[in-house]
Amino acid sequence: MTIPTNDIAPSVTTGPLPASRKTYVAGALHPDIRVPMREIATHPTAGEGPLPVYDSSGPYTDPEAVIDVASGLPPLRRDWIMARGDVAGYAGRHVKPEDNGFVSGERLVVEFPVRAQPLRGTGGAAPTQLAYARAGIITPEMEFVAIRENQLREAGPVTRDGNDWGASIPDHVTPEFVRSEIAAGRAIIPANINHPELEPMIIGRNFLVKVNANMGTSAVTSSMEEEVEKLVWAIRWGADTVMDLSTGRNIHNTREWIIRNSPVPIGTVPIYQALEKVNGVAEDLTWEVFRDTLIEQAEQGVDYFTIHAGVRLHMVPMTVERVTGIVSRGGSIMAKWCLHHHRESFLYEHFEEICDICRQYDVSFSLGDGLRPGSISDANDAAQFAELETLGELTKIAWARDCQVMIEGPGHVAMHKIKENMDKQLECCHEAPFYTLGPLTTDIAPVYDHITSGIGAAMIGWFGCAMLCYVTPKEHLGLPDRDDVKTGVITYKIAAHAADLAKGLPGAQRRDDALSRARFEFRWEDQFNLSLDPETARDFHDQTLPKEAHKVAHFCSMCGPKFCSMKISHDIRAEAQKEGMATMAEKYREGGDLYVPVDSGEDG
Amino acid sequence: MTIPTNDIAPSVTTGPLPASRKTYVAGALHPDIRVPMREIATHPTAGEGPLPVYDSSGPYTDPEAVIDVASGLPPLRRDWIMARGDVAGYAGRHVKPEDNGFVSGERLVVEFPVRAQPLRGTGGAAPTQLAYARAGIITPEMEFVAIRENQLREAGPVTRDGNDWGASIPDHVTPEFVRSEIAAGRAIIPANINHPELEPMIIGRNFLVKVNANMGTSAVTSSMEEEVEKLVWAIRWGADTVMDLSTGRNIHNTREWIIRNSPVPIGTVPIYQALEKVNGVAEDLTWEVFRDTLIEQAEQGVDYFTIHAGVRLHMVPMTVERVTGIVSRGGSIMAKWCLHHHRESFLYEHFEEICDICRQYDVSFSLGDGLRPGSISDANDAAQFAELETLGELTKIAWARDCQVMIEGPGHVAMHKIKENMDKQLECCHEAPFYTLGPLTTDIAPVYDHITSGIGAAMIGWFGCAMLCYVTPKEHLGLPDRDDVKTGVITYKIAAHAADLAKGLPGAQRRDDALSRARFEFRWEDQFNLSLDPETARDFHDQTLPKEAHKVAHFCSMCGPKFCSMKISHDIRAEAQKEGMATMAEKYREGGDLYVPVDSGEDG
């Protein structure tokens, strides 16, 4: 292609969030790593300096970074990968017409201008984070996520407040702790060796709860330009990973643009593209088509694959009496294939070969819940739990081949069944990380399913789920646009953060405390800037009180100037400071004419 | 006033929701009662007839009803109240200039055109639902709510699925059960004898979880017209009660318009108006001003009063070291008064006299949590729980005087502390109904606090909270507009419904099942109509697939026509029906060349 890149590259949103500055923290074991953080400045009167927060937004929010979408992000992991000496470049698979749905000419999404030779493992060694962890090696990726998880909180004992339901959350995340969690299979770092642009992140019950955002073109709508911007937009608001669920045409070329510009792990459901290659006829799927698709995507750098290998033939009849049958696209494709061919799926039968492919590139498994419940009525039924048990068996097979694994979960589940789900997953799947969609806690609120599911997501995150797949307001109704993506991501950041607080994750409450102090001290600008959505917070405030003077006013529109509870609390505090808190408390405990003794319990 | 009513009456939203029809159910004990329901029609192919749902929207959604805002709603309870023979009309208090903040002329909100003589109890008898219940009387109000709670589900044993945490939810709500719950103090029917327009509803742990919407003018913004429409708008989307939290001027006249047009209970915080009467200077408040305000509001028909009598002098120093001090407006006013006067508040000291006033009109207590936590850091602290214990003492005092009582709760509480809150309330307050604001499960998401709090609300509703006070997207930032009110109400309907499902409330799942069947059968119109927000659901669908033909299409925009999991499930079901489910299941359990035996657990 000779088209100049400035003609073909989509435009994306760049620049820092308000009052925010990108900083980088170097490693100790690996001094060349640069772990990104975001520092949110607070007003000098706060006397507490900037607050460092986790930053998934990549170089797009760094004014120093040169962003050129047609070149892709810098391959920051390349040297780490090559230094390990266990991978080599090779010619790689040629792009075939079916990879892009047989489109050509103007309808073909332009190829990404730069093509790097793919890498794969050489010899018998597995270039996976799990293999390294088991060998006692602390990789740069592991130190990177350790620094990232701590968000610059100090090492050493911390006050713990929370209930972690038997997790083993450390006071401080060390690189060795990361290694040990990965070695035990309790956490994964999805990081394909062909995605060197990645800023590593970790998914596990003893770390911050993560959020995934789904996007992707469909046969009905969407374009490559929109998808790249949606990616950048989703990570700006906090998405930790992104799944490209494209169907229809141009899947290959669109995915290449996405991966080359993604600092977060990209997941896919390879069966979707495989199905496109056989013109949407599930029965025509073959192991060969699927295998070729896996290699195609692994060479591009997909970091995790959803594989619905747990849908087994004998489970299909268990779904027939359900209110909503099988609602997973991948699950229903495989069920149909199984019934038609009257045999176990090629995903199940060839699972070991799938592992061997994933192992060569360090593609993590996200074992799909093809039989997840699609309605409150179908939750926690025999089909769902039978599949979960199979996923546990498959986990052991993947682990035996040094592949990283997480497990996908539902779906639609009423609140009283959520903990049972989580507990059963931990038991059946040997503590492999759980990754759930929602769950939605009622069926009656299309338009608001980010909320119905945000409730379930917060709860299952608290109970031990490691990553929460977002649901947008368009769920069940249409494809999410840019606003929906933002709403979905922020709703899920709330759910994840609520879970972190309830688990007692050290340091999680720092941001709440900083924002609440700002609120109490009428530092309106700090209140906006410390929030998850500073611009909208400011806009909402200004709808009632638009003047700049109101940003320093010691009141707000709810009460008005005469009448503010926060202001009265300051008066009380001032009085206490004047005479001393202890004296004040003592005075009010005294008996006497005016005071009713404490605990006297009498009337009036 | 001689202004024709059509010149002064605000316009309000009327007409049924899509596919909905208002029906009325007569009583058995009291044949003249007409309990409103909403029937949502489903497509004939569904073969299941219309679904009856709870309907809080009042006559506004009944096309047969004549709506005249300047006349108010029909006084449907008048005859019931008079028939009991224990109340009498009297001249009542005259409206004073301070009732409306001393405004006059054009700035004065026009008086409501009709003035009825207020009623109060005569002799020693208390005309309260609690007194009747204790006397073994099943009032029309009690039968009304029994019919309303059942939503036309059949009497008799039901399949129960849920965890009610020790509640005593019956299979079928009988009038006698309602009576017994009220007699025990476990439920209330807020129903001032001067609010005959009310369609009775019940608040208690063994009934459907209810939702309150706050509104009200402030010194900074708002008008009477907006407030009346906000009321009608809030109940259209499902608000069960409305609190008028007006401050500033015109409080009295605005409230009269609201109550006369409200089919739901109206709550207030009388100290807000009392403070306006003393020009916003908390120290100048007196028992006399407050007492006069209580009578003023009781005569107008306010159904429940928030009274912050639990803020005691010795508790104030407990708040000084908090991150956000005292955030309750009422709580901070009383704290300031206590400190200034160096004595217990007049609310606490005169609590028995307050009871005697409430008793005469059957105004229910909503004992305010003046020391609720305003941040995650302050949750479940000594101040909060000390006040809760005092509220338990006050509950007994009110009960001794035949007054109905509920208890207000927080606030900001991380998920792991919510159950402790609920359990402590049940214990300290002798199972009086709990009524909480959220709680918000993080502090970091202004703009999304309907969501942060919806998570906590769903959970505390499940654990036993009887009514959830909504939070809108404007919380902490500004005053809610019409859109915010709708978003807040629907978010809280979701939380309440999620709680009903998790508690296993009989019949709660009928709407989920009906909507999920519609979803599975591609009845798009039914799916919209059965949802909480039909118009927006349709709009979201049409953004991607606008054509009418797509409303009967057996696919949606997520997958496109070739590729739909629901469609595949139908194929599977069709196959199962052809050969019989049992045969199908049996076939797939057979061993043989193709099938891997069940539970063999082998690889690949």
PDB file of C-alpha atoms in Angstrom, chain B residues 100 102-110 219 249-250:
ATOM      1  CA  ASN B 100     -44.111  30.831  52.606  1.00  0.00           C
ATOM      2  CA  PHE B 102     -42.632  36.036  53.772  1.00  0.00           C
ATOM      3  CA  VAL B 103     -43.077  36.331  50.016  1.00  0.00           C
ATOM      4  CA  SER B 104     -46.067  38.093  48.580  1.00  0.00           C
ATOM      5  CA  GLY B 105     -47.458  39.408  45.350  1.00  0.00           C
ATOM      6  CA  GLU B 106     -46.115  37.953  42.172  1.00  0.00           C
ATOM      7  CA  ARG B 107     -43.410  35.949  43.886  1.00  0.00           C
ATOM      8  CA  LEU B 108     -45.955  34.063  45.972  1.00  0.00           C
ATOM      9  CA  VAL B 109     -46.927  30.689  44.545  1.00  0.00           C
ATOM     10  CA  VAL B 110     -50.668  30.839  44.033  1.00  0.00           C
ATOM     11  CA  ALA B 219     -33.405  28.758  47.583  1.00  0.00           C
ATOM     12  CA  ARG B 249     -39.687  30.289  49.870  1.00  0.00           C
ATOM     13  CA  ASN B 250     -43.201  29.193  48.977  1.00  0.00           C
TER      14      ASN B 250
END
